[in-house]
């Protein structure tokens, strides 16, 4: 992600200032979808003519459009509206144990296309590359005619080294030391950025979902293959020194816990699992989307819930509470979002879970944290992967090639 060879802050000559200001303006319009020039002036603290010049340059770079506003009821002169161009796109890729999903996502965060390619078995890296290349080849004439593709983002269910997009370990895919970014880049002739799926997810929720506006955002997702997590600070992924931060699934919660595939025992992901919940409710893994409705209906049934369901929920909640208490004490986040079946556990009794975590955490951090559920559903990883691909453009809009006129 970050270029560690460069210091975080450098001296600012005038060109750096201009490029930084371009990034600030593009970031605001990217995040809001549409923004008036007056709002940009207020939000950036820059003067009107500077904002005008920056917007003109972004228009020339082909990244935003500036349109006259339609009739307005506001008093005073209507201000032109800036929108990110929808023909500037990123390709999003998410390999999973049973499918490869490929998306086309616009600079305003809209998912324009989402293609799920089911695989008969867990795909190898080569198969993923072939599937993505075939899907993109099928769209190539449309892409050439109507879109400008800035890059590819890959959300991987595993540990991904930020510097070069190598998947160090994706246990459920059975991948180890796979240079997925390099392989896709060679096949597609585009820049490729890869990251852990929950890390991509936290970016998406922070930009367009339930985490909008949160300065310190933590995301935990529970899926078929365990519990992943990500941390975003001020809208930027916090990946740690090499990109592996946020593995809350492997925080220690139970000294008498089961052995985890990571080699330790009693990890959150061995103690809080979706499979036993599904089994008690008579659902198999293909019906995981029915879990929440089934669970809430079971808890509300007139004769009362089964003791086994109550016990399992209590057990899982208590381990989830321990993990979240640790998260709150260690990071003092503003907001913690829960996705997948962790969102379902939260939905069972949000007030109680929140109260137990907050009262167990230290005062201060425990008082100020909020909890919620992720919002973006099945678009989450497409939007998140695209965010990875857009990052170089958002960080330095002047680095993109100016599109040919016409
Ligand atoms: Zn573990």
CSV table of N, CA, C and O in Angstrom, one decimal, residues 254-365:
chain,number,residue,atom,x,y,z
A,254,UNK,N,-10.2,-18.3,24.5
A,254,UNK,CA,-10.6,-19.4,25.4
A,254,UNK,C,-9.4,-20.3,25.7
A,254,UNK,O,-8.9,-21.0,24.8
A,255,UNK,N,-9.0,-20.4,27.0
A,255,UNK,CA,-7.8,-21.2,27.3
A,255,UNK,C,-8.1,-22.6,27.2
A,255,UNK,O,-7.2,-23.5,27.2
A,256,UNK,N,-9.4,-23.0,27.1
A,256,UNK,CA,-9.8,-24.4,26.9
A,256,UNK,C,-10.3,-24.6,25.5
A,256,UNK,O,-11.1,-25.5,25.3
A,257,UNK,N,-9.9,-23.8,24.6
A,257,UNK,CA,-10.5,-23.8,23.3
A,257,UNK,C,-9.9,-24.8,22.3
A,257,UNK,O,-8.9,-25.5,22.6
A,258,UNK,N,-10.5,-24.9,21.2
A,258,UNK,CA,-10.1,-25.9,20.2
A,258,UNK,C,-8.9,-25.4,19.4
A,258,UNK,O,-8.5,-24.2,19.4
A,259,UNK,N,-8.2,-26.4,18.8
A,259,UNK,CA,-7.0,-26.1,18.1
A,259,UNK,C,-7.4,-25.4,16.7
A,259,UNK,O,-8.3,-25.8,16.1
A,260,UNK,N,-6.6,-24.3,16.4
A,260,UNK,CA,-7.0,-23.5,15.2
A,260,UNK,C,-6.0,-23.9,14.1
A,260,UNK,O,-4.9,-24.4,14.4
A,261,UNK,N,-6.4,-23.7,12.8
A,261,UNK,CA,-5.5,-24.0,11.7
A,261,UNK,C,-4.2,-23.1,11.8
A,261,UNK,O,-3.2,-23.4,11.1
A,262,UNK,N,-4.3,-22.0,12.5
A,262,UNK,CA,-3.1,-21.1,12.6
A,262,UNK,C,-2.0,-21.7,13.5
A,262,UNK,O,-0.9,-21.2,13.6
A,263,UNK,N,-2.4,-22.8,14.2
A,263,UNK,CA,-1.4,-23.5,15.1
A,263,UNK,C,-1.6,-23.2,16.5
A,263,UNK,O,-1.1,-23.9,17.4
A,264,UNK,N,-2.4,-22.1,16.9
A,264,UNK,CA,-2.7,-21.8,18.3
A,264,UNK,C,-4.0,-22.5,18.6
A,264,UNK,O,-4.6,-23.3,17.8
A,265,UNK,N,-4.4,-22.3,19.9
A,265,UNK,CA,-5.7,-22.9,20.3
A,265,UNK,C,-6.6,-21.7,20.9
A,265,UNK,O,-6.0,-20.8,21.4
A,266,UNK,N,-7.9,-21.9,20.9
A,266,UNK,CA,-8.8,-21.0,21.5
A,266,UNK,C,-8.9,-19.6,20.8
A,266,UNK,O,-9.2,-18.6,21.5
A,267,UNK,N,-8.6,-19.6,19.5
A,267,UNK,CA,-8.8,-18.4,18.8
A,267,UNK,C,-10.3,-18.0,18.7
A,267,UNK,O,-11.2,-18.9,18.7
A,268,UNK,N,-10.6,-16.7,18.5
A,268,UNK,CA,-12.0,-16.3,18.3
A,268,UNK,C,-12.7,-17.2,17.2
A,268,UNK,O,-13.8,-17.6,17.3
A,269,UNK,N,-11.9,-17.5,16.1
A,269,UNK,CA,-12.5,-18.2,15.0
A,269,UNK,C,-12.8,-19.7,15.2
A,269,UNK,O,-13.6,-20.3,14.6
A,270,UNK,N,-12.1,-20.2,16.3
A,270,UNK,CA,-12.4,-21.6,16.6
A,270,UNK,C,-13.6,-21.7,17.6
A,270,UNK,O,-14.3,-22.7,17.7
A,271,UNK,N,-13.9,-20.6,18.3
A,271,UNK,CA,-14.9,-20.6,19.4
A,271,UNK,C,-16.2,-20.0,18.9
A,271,UNK,O,-17.3,-20.3,19.4
A,272,UNK,N,-16.1,-19.1,17.9
A,272,UNK,CA,-17.4,-18.5,17.4
A,272,UNK,C,-17.5,-18.8,15.9
A,272,UNK,O,-16.7,-18.3,15.1
A,273,UNK,N,-18.3,-19.8,15.6
A,273,UNK,CA,-18.4,-20.4,14.3
A,273,UNK,C,-19.8,-20.4,13.8
A,273,UNK,O,-20.8,-20.6,14.6
A,274,UNK,N,-20.0,-20.3,12.5
A,274,UNK,CA,-21.3,-20.3,11.9
A,274,UNK,C,-21.9,-21.7,11.8
A,274,UNK,O,-23.1,-21.9,12.0
A,275,UNK,N,-21.0,-22.7,11.5
A,275,UNK,CA,-21.5,-24.0,11.2
A,275,UNK,C,-22.4,-24.6,12.3
A,275,UNK,O,-23.5,-25.1,12.0
A,276,UNK,N,-22.0,-24.6,13.6
A,276,UNK,CA,-22.9,-25.2,14.6
A,276,UNK,C,-24.2,-24.4,14.8
A,276,UNK,O,-25.2,-25.1,15.1
A,277,UNK,N,-24.2,-23.1,14.5
A,277,UNK,CA,-25.5,-22.4,14.6
A,277,UNK,C,-26.4,-22.9,13.5
A,277,UNK,O,-27.6,-23.1,13.7
A,278,UNK,N,-25.8,-23.0,12.2
A,278,UNK,CA,-26.6,-23.5,11.1
A,278,UNK,C,-27.2,-24.9,11.4
A,278,UNK,O,-28.4,-25.2,11.2
A,279,UNK,N,-26.3,-25.7,12.0
A,279,UNK,CA,-26.7,-27.1,12.2
A,279,UNK,C,-27.8,-27.2,13.2
A,279,UNK,O,-28.8,-27.9,13.0
A,280,UNK,N,-27.8,-26.4,14.3
A,280,UNK,CA,-28.8,-26.5,15.3
A,280,UNK,C,-30.2,-26.0,14.7
A,280,UNK,O,-31.2,-26.4,15.2
A,281,UNK,N,-30.1,-25.1,13.7
A,281,UNK,CA,-31.3,-24.6,13.2
A,281,UNK,C,-31.8,-25.4,11.9
A,281,UNK,O,-32.7,-25.1,11.2
A,282,UNK,N,-31.0,-26.5,11.7
A,282,UNK,CA,-31.4,-27.4,10.6
A,282,UNK,C,-31.1,-26.8,9.2
A,282,UNK,O,-31.7,-27.2,8.2
A,283,UNK,N,-30.1,-26.0,9.1
A,283,UNK,CA,-29.7,-25.4,7.8
A,283,UNK,C,-28.3,-25.9,7.4
A,283,UNK,O,-27.5,-26.2,8.3
A,284,UNK,N,-28.1,-26.1,6.1
A,284,UNK,CA,-26.7,-26.4,5.7
A,284,UNK,C,-26.1,-25.2,5.1
A,284,UNK,O,-26.7,-24.1,5.1
A,285,UNK,N,-24.8,-25.3,4.8
A,285,UNK,CA,-24.0,-24.1,4.5
A,285,UNK,C,-24.6,-23.4,3.2
A,285,UNK,O,-24.3,-22.2,3.0
A,286,UNK,N,-25.3,-24.1,2.3
A,286,UNK,CA,-25.8,-23.4,1.1
A,286,UNK,C,-27.0,-22.5,1.5
A,286,UNK,O,-27.4,-21.7,0.7
A,287,UNK,N,-27.5,-22.7,2.7
A,287,UNK,CA,-28.6,-21.8,3.1
A,287,UNK,C,-28.2,-20.8,4.2
A,287,UNK,O,-29.0,-20.4,5.0
A,288,UNK,N,-26.9,-20.4,4.2
A,288,UNK,CA,-26.4,-19.5,5.2
A,288,UNK,C,-27.1,-18.2,5.2
A,288,UNK,O,-27.2,-17.5,6.3
A,289,UNK,N,-27.6,-17.8,4.1
A,289,UNK,CA,-28.3,-16.5,4.0
A,289,UNK,C,-29.6,-16.5,4.8
A,289,UNK,O,-30.2,-15.4,5.1
A,290,UNK,N,-30.1,-17.7,5.1
A,290,UNK,CA,-31.4,-17.8,5.8
A,290,UNK,C,-31.1,-17.8,7.4
A,290,UNK,O,-32.1,-17.8,8.1
A,291,UNK,N,-29.9,-17.8,7.7
A,291,UNK,CA,-29.5,-18.0,9.2
A,291,UNK,C,-30.2,-17.0,10.1
A,291,UNK,O,-30.8,-17.3,11.1
A,292,UNK,N,-30.1,-15.7,9.7
A,292,UNK,CA,-30.6,-14.7,10.6
A,292,UNK,C,-32.1,-14.8,10.8
A,292,UNK,O,-32.6,-14.7,11.9
A,293,UNK,N,-32.8,-14.9,9.7
A,293,UNK,CA,-34.3,-15.0,9.8
A,293,UNK,C,-34.7,-16.2,10.6
A,293,UNK,O,-35.5,-16.2,11.5
A,294,UNK,N,-34.0,-17.4,10.3
A,294,UNK,CA,-34.3,-18.6,11.1
A,294,UNK,C,-34.0,-18.5,12.6
A,294,UNK,O,-34.8,-18.9,13.4
A,295,UNK,N,-32.9,-17.9,12.9
A,295,UNK,CA,-32.5,-17.7,14.3
A,295,UNK,C,-33.4,-16.8,15.0
A,295,UNK,O,-33.9,-17.1,16.1
A,296,UNK,N,-33.8,-15.6,14.4
A,296,UNK,CA,-34.7,-14.7,15.1
A,296,UNK,C,-36.1,-15.3,15.3
A,296,UNK,O,-36.7,-15.1,16.3
A,297,UNK,N,-36.5,-16.1,14.3
A,297,UNK,CA,-37.8,-16.7,14.3
A,297,UNK,C,-37.8,-17.8,15.4
A,297,UNK,O,-38.8,-17.9,16.2
A,298,UNK,N,-36.7,-18.5,15.5
A,298,UNK,CA,-36.6,-19.6,16.5
A,298,UNK,C,-36.7,-19.0,17.9
A,298,UNK,O,-37.3,-19.5,18.8
A,299,UNK,N,-35.9,-17.8,18.1
A,299,UNK,CA,-35.9,-17.2,19.5
A,299,UNK,C,-37.3,-16.6,19.9
A,299,UNK,O,-37.6,-16.5,21.0
A,300,UNK,N,-38.1,-16.3,18.8
A,300,UNK,CA,-39.4,-15.6,19.1
A,300,UNK,C,-40.5,-16.6,19.1
A,300,UNK,O,-41.7,-16.2,19.4
A,301,UNK,N,-40.2,-17.9,18.9
A,301,UNK,CA,-41.4,-18.8,18.8
A,301,UNK,C,-42.1,-19.0,20.2
A,301,UNK,O,-41.5,-18.8,21.2
A,302,UNK,N,-43.4,-19.2,20.1
A,302,UNK,CA,-44.3,-19.2,21.3
A,302,UNK,C,-43.8,-20.1,22.4
A,302,UNK,O,-43.8,-19.8,23.6
A,303,UNK,N,-43.3,-21.3,22.0
A,303,UNK,CA,-42.9,-22.3,23.1
A,303,UNK,C,-41.5,-22.0,23.6
A,303,UNK,O,-41.0,-22.7,24.5
A,304,UNK,N,-40.9,-21.0,23.1
A,304,UNK,CA,-39.5,-20.6,23.6
A,304,UNK,C,-38.5,-21.4,22.8
A,304,UNK,O,-38.8,-22.4,22.2
A,305,UNK,N,-37.3,-20.9,22.8
A,305,UNK,CA,-36.2,-21.6,22.1
A,305,UNK,C,-35.7,-22.8,22.7
A,305,UNK,O,-35.8,-23.0,23.9
A,306,UNK,N,-35.1,-23.7,21.9
A,306,UNK,CA,-34.4,-24.9,22.5
A,306,UNK,C,-33.2,-24.4,23.4
A,306,UNK,O,-32.5,-23.5,23.1
A,307,UNK,N,-33.1,-25.2,24.5
A,307,UNK,CA,-32.0,-24.9,25.4
A,307,UNK,C,-30.6,-25.0,24.7
A,307,UNK,O,-29.7,-24.2,25.0
A,308,UNK,N,-30.5,-25.9,23.7
A,308,UNK,CA,-29.2,-26.0,23.0
A,308,UNK,C,-28.9,-24.8,22.2
A,308,UNK,O,-27.7,-24.3,22.2
A,309,UNK,N,-29.9,-24.1,21.6
A,309,UNK,CA,-29.7,-22.9,20.9
A,309,UNK,C,-29.3,-21.8,21.8
A,309,UNK,O,-28.3,-21.0,21.6
A,310,UNK,N,-30.0,-21.7,22.9
A,310,UNK,CA,-29.7,-20.7,23.9
A,310,UNK,C,-28.3,-20.8,24.5
A,310,UNK,O,-27.5,-19.8,24.5
A,311,UNK,N,-27.9,-22.0,24.8
A,311,UNK,CA,-26.6,-22.3,25.3
A,311,UNK,C,-25.5,-21.9,24.3
A,311,UNK,O,-24.5,-21.3,24.7
A,312,UNK,N,-25.7,-22.3,23.1
A,312,UNK,CA,-24.7,-22.0,22.0
A,312,UNK,C,-24.5,-20.5,21.8
A,312,UNK,O,-23.4,-20.0,21.8
A,313,UNK,N,-25.7,-19.8,21.8
A,313,UNK,CA,-25.6,-18.4,21.6
A,313,UNK,C,-24.9,-17.7,22.7
A,313,UNK,O,-24.1,-16.8,22.5
A,314,UNK,N,-25.2,-18.2,23.9
A,314,UNK,CA,-24.6,-17.6,25.1
A,314,UNK,C,-23.1,-17.7,25.1
A,314,UNK,O,-22.3,-16.8,25.4
A,315,UNK,N,-22.7,-19.0,24.7
A,315,UNK,CA,-21.3,-19.3,24.6
A,315,UNK,C,-20.6,-18.4,23.6
A,315,UNK,O,-19.5,-17.8,23.8
A,316,UNK,N,-21.2,-18.4,22.4
A,316,UNK,CA,-20.6,-17.6,21.3
A,316,UNK,C,-20.5,-16.1,21.6
A,316,UNK,O,-19.5,-15.4,21.4
A,317,UNK,N,-21.6,-15.6,22.2
A,317,UNK,CA,-21.7,-14.2,22.6
A,317,UNK,C,-20.6,-13.9,23.6
A,317,UNK,O,-20.0,-12.8,23.5
A,318,UNK,N,-20.4,-14.8,24.5
A,318,UNK,CA,-19.4,-14.5,25.6
A,318,UNK,C,-18.0,-14.4,25.0
A,318,UNK,O,-17.2,-13.5,25.3
A,319,UNK,N,-17.7,-15.3,24.0
A,319,UNK,CA,-16.3,-15.2,23.4
A,319,UNK,C,-16.2,-14.0,22.5
A,319,UNK,O,-15.2,-13.4,22.4
A,320,UNK,N,-17.3,-13.7,21.8
A,320,UNK,CA,-17.3,-12.5,20.9
A,320,UNK,C,-17.1,-11.3,21.8
A,320,UNK,O,-16.3,-10.3,21.4
A,321,UNK,N,-17.7,-11.3,22.9
A,321,UNK,CA,-17.6,-10.1,23.9
A,321,UNK,C,-16.1,-10.0,24.3
A,321,UNK,O,-15.6,-8.8,24.3
A,322,UNK,N,-15.5,-11.1,24.6
A,322,UNK,CA,-14.1,-11.0,25.0
A,322,UNK,C,-13.2,-10.4,23.9
A,322,UNK,O,-12.4,-9.5,24.1
A,323,UNK,N,-13.4,-10.9,22.7
A,323,UNK,CA,-12.6,-10.4,21.6
A,323,UNK,C,-12.8,-8.9,21.4
A,323,UNK,O,-11.9,-8.1,21.2
A,324,UNK,N,-14.1,-8.5,21.4
A,324,UNK,CA,-14.4,-7.1,21.1
A,324,UNK,C,-13.9,-6.2,22.2
A,324,UNK,O,-13.5,-5.1,22.0
A,325,UNK,N,-14.0,-6.7,23.5
A,325,UNK,CA,-13.4,-5.9,24.6
A,325,UNK,C,-11.9,-5.7,24.4
A,325,UNK,O,-11.4,-4.6,24.6
A,326,UNK,N,-11.2,-6.7,23.9
A,326,UNK,CA,-9.8,-6.5,23.6
A,326,UNK,C,-9.6,-5.5,22.5
A,326,UNK,O,-8.7,-4.7,22.6
A,327,UNK,N,-10.4,-5.6,21.5
A,327,UNK,CA,-10.3,-4.6,20.3
A,327,UNK,C,-10.5,-3.2,20.9
A,327,UNK,O,-9.8,-2.3,20.5
A,328,UNK,N,-11.5,-3.0,21.7
A,328,UNK,CA,-11.9,-1.7,22.2
A,328,UNK,C,-10.7,-1.2,23.1
A,328,UNK,O,-10.3,0.0,23.0
A,329,UNK,N,-10.2,-2.0,24.0
A,329,UNK,CA,-9.1,-1.6,24.9
A,329,UNK,C,-7.8,-1.3,24.1
A,329,UNK,O,-7.1,-0.4,24.5
A,330,UNK,N,-7.6,-2.1,23.1
A,330,UNK,CA,-6.3,-1.9,22.4
A,330,UNK,C,-6.3,-0.8,21.4
A,330,UNK,O,-5.3,-0.1,21.2
A,331,UNK,N,-7.5,-0.5,20.8
A,331,UNK,CA,-7.5,0.5,19.7
A,331,UNK,C,-8.3,1.7,20.0
A,331,UNK,O,-8.2,2.7,19.2
A,332,UNK,N,-9.2,1.7,21.0
A,332,UNK,CA,-10.0,2.8,21.3
A,332,UNK,C,-10.7,3.3,20.0
A,332,UNK,O,-10.7,4.5,19.7
A,333,UNK,N,-11.4,2.4,19.3
A,333,UNK,CA,-12.0,2.9,18.0
A,333,UNK,C,-13.3,3.7,18.3
A,333,UNK,O,-13.9,3.6,19.3
A,334,UNK,N,-13.7,4.4,17.2
A,334,UNK,CA,-14.9,5.2,17.3
A,334,UNK,C,-16.1,4.2,17.0
A,334,UNK,O,-17.1,4.3,17.7
A,335,UNK,N,-15.9,3.3,16.1
A,335,UNK,CA,-17.0,2.5,15.6
A,335,UNK,C,-16.4,1.1,15.3
A,335,UNK,O,-15.4,0.9,14.7
A,336,UNK,N,-17.2,0.0,15.7
A,336,UNK,CA,-16.9,-1.3,15.4
A,336,UNK,C,-18.1,-1.9,14.6
A,336,UNK,O,-19.2,-1.9,15.1
A,337,UNK,N,-17.8,-2.3,13.4
A,337,UNK,CA,-18.9,-2.9,12.6
A,337,UNK,C,-18.7,-4.4,12.5
A,337,UNK,O,-17.6,-4.9,12.3
A,338,UNK,N,-19.9,-5.1,12.5
A,338,UNK,CA,-19.9,-6.5,12.5
A,338,UNK,C,-20.6,-7.0,11.2
A,338,UNK,O,-21.7,-6.4,10.9
A,339,UNK,N,-20.0,-7.9,10.5
A,339,UNK,CA,-20.6,-8.3,9.2
A,339,UNK,C,-20.8,-9.8,9.2
A,339,UNK,O,-20.3,-10.5,10.1
A,340,UNK,N,-21.5,-10.3,8.2
A,340,UNK,CA,-21.7,-11.8,8.1
A,340,UNK,C,-22.5,-12.3,9.3
A,340,UNK,O,-23.4,-11.6,9.9
A,341,UNK,N,-22.2,-13.5,9.8
A,341,UNK,CA,-22.9,-14.1,10.9
A,341,UNK,C,-22.6,-13.4,12.2
A,341,UNK,O,-23.4,-13.5,13.2
A,342,UNK,N,-21.5,-12.6,12.3
A,342,UNK,CA,-21.3,-11.8,13.5
A,342,UNK,C,-22.3,-10.7,13.6
A,342,UNK,O,-22.8,-10.3,14.7
A,343,UNK,N,-22.8,-10.2,12.4
A,343,UNK,CA,-23.9,-9.2,12.4
A,343,UNK,C,-25.2,-9.8,12.9
A,343,UNK,O,-26.0,-9.2,13.5
A,344,UNK,N,-25.3,-11.1,12.6
A,344,UNK,CA,-26.5,-11.9,13.1
A,344,UNK,C,-26.5,-12.0,14.6
A,344,UNK,O,-27.5,-11.8,15.3
A,345,UNK,N,-25.3,-12.3,15.1
A,345,UNK,CA,-25.2,-12.4,16.6
A,345,UNK,C,-25.5,-11.1,17.2
A,345,UNK,O,-26.2,-11.0,18.3
A,346,UNK,N,-25.0,-10.0,16.6
A,346,UNK,CA,-25.3,-8.7,17.1
A,346,UNK,C,-26.8,-8.4,17.1
A,346,UNK,O,-27.4,-7.8,18.0
A,347,UNK,N,-27.4,-8.9,16.0
A,347,UNK,CA,-28.9,-8.6,15.8
A,347,UNK,C,-29.7,-9.2,16.8
A,347,UNK,O,-30.9,-8.8,17.1
A,348,UNK,N,-29.3,-10.3,17.4
A,348,UNK,CA,-30.0,-11.0,18.4
A,348,UNK,C,-30.4,-10.1,19.6
A,348,UNK,O,-31.5,-10.1,20.1
A,349,UNK,N,-29.4,-9.3,20.0
A,349,UNK,CA,-29.7,-8.4,21.1
A,349,UNK,C,-28.6,-7.3,21.2
A,349,UNK,O,-27.6,-7.4,21.9
A,350,UNK,N,-28.8,-6.3,20.3
A,350,UNK,CA,-27.7,-5.3,20.1
A,350,UNK,C,-27.4,-4.6,21.4
A,350,UNK,O,-26.2,-4.3,21.7
A,351,UNK,N,-28.5,-4.2,22.2
A,351,UNK,CA,-28.3,-3.4,23.4
A,351,UNK,C,-27.4,-4.2,24.4
A,351,UNK,O,-26.5,-3.7,25.0
A,352,UNK,N,-27.8,-5.5,24.5
A,352,UNK,CA,-27.1,-6.3,25.5
A,352,UNK,C,-25.6,-6.5,25.2
A,352,UNK,O,-24.7,-6.3,26.0
A,353,UNK,N,-25.4,-6.8,23.9
A,353,UNK,CA,-24.0,-7.1,23.5
A,353,UNK,C,-23.2,-5.8,23.7
A,353,UNK,O,-22.1,-5.8,24.2
A,354,UNK,N,-23.7,-4.7,23.3
A,354,UNK,CA,-23.0,-3.4,23.4
A,354,UNK,C,-22.8,-3.1,24.9
A,354,UNK,O,-21.6,-2.7,25.2
A,355,UNK,N,-23.8,-3.3,25.7
A,355,UNK,CA,-23.6,-3.0,27.2
A,355,UNK,C,-22.5,-3.9,27.8
A,355,UNK,O,-21.7,-3.4,28.6
A,356,UNK,N,-22.5,-5.2,27.4
A,356,UNK,CA,-21.5,-6.1,28.0
A,356,UNK,C,-20.1,-5.8,27.6
A,356,UNK,O,-19.2,-5.8,28.4
A,357,UNK,N,-19.9,-5.4,26.3
A,357,UNK,CA,-18.6,-5.1,25.8
A,357,UNK,C,-18.1,-3.8,26.5
A,357,UNK,O,-17.0,-3.7,27.0
A,358,UNK,N,-19.0,-2.8,26.5
A,358,UNK,CA,-18.7,-1.5,27.0
A,358,UNK,C,-18.3,-1.6,28.5
A,358,UNK,O,-17.4,-0.9,29.0
A,359,UNK,N,-19.2,-2.3,29.3
A,359,UNK,CA,-18.9,-2.4,30.7
A,359,UNK,C,-17.7,-3.2,31.0
A,359,UNK,O,-17.0,-3.0,32.0
A,360,UNK,N,-17.3,-4.1,30.2
A,360,UNK,CA,-16.1,-4.9,30.4
A,360,UNK,C,-14.9,-4.2,30.0
A,360,UNK,O,-13.8,-4.5,30.5
A,361,UNK,N,-15.0,-3.3,29.0
A,361,UNK,CA,-13.8,-2.6,28.6
A,361,UNK,C,-13.4,-1.5,29.6
A,361,UNK,O,-14.2,-1.2,30.5
A,362,UNK,N,-12.3,-0.9,29.4
A,362,UNK,CA,-11.8,0.1,30.3
A,362,UNK,C,-12.7,1.4,30.2
A,362,UNK,O,-13.2,1.6,29.1
A,363,UNK,N,-12.9,2.1,31.3
A,363,UNK,CA,-13.6,3.4,31.1
A,363,UNK,C,-12.9,4.2,30.1
A,363,UNK,O,-11.7,4.1,30.0
A,364,UNK,N,-13.6,5.1,29.4
A,364,UNK,CA,-13.0,5.9,28.4
A,364,UNK,C,-13.2,5.2,27.1
A,364,UNK,O,-14.2,5.6,26.4
A,365,UNK,N,-12.4,4.3,26.7
A,365,UNK,CA,-12.6,3.6,25.5
A,365,UNK,C,-14.0,2.9,25.4
A,365,UNK,O,-14.7,2.9,24.4
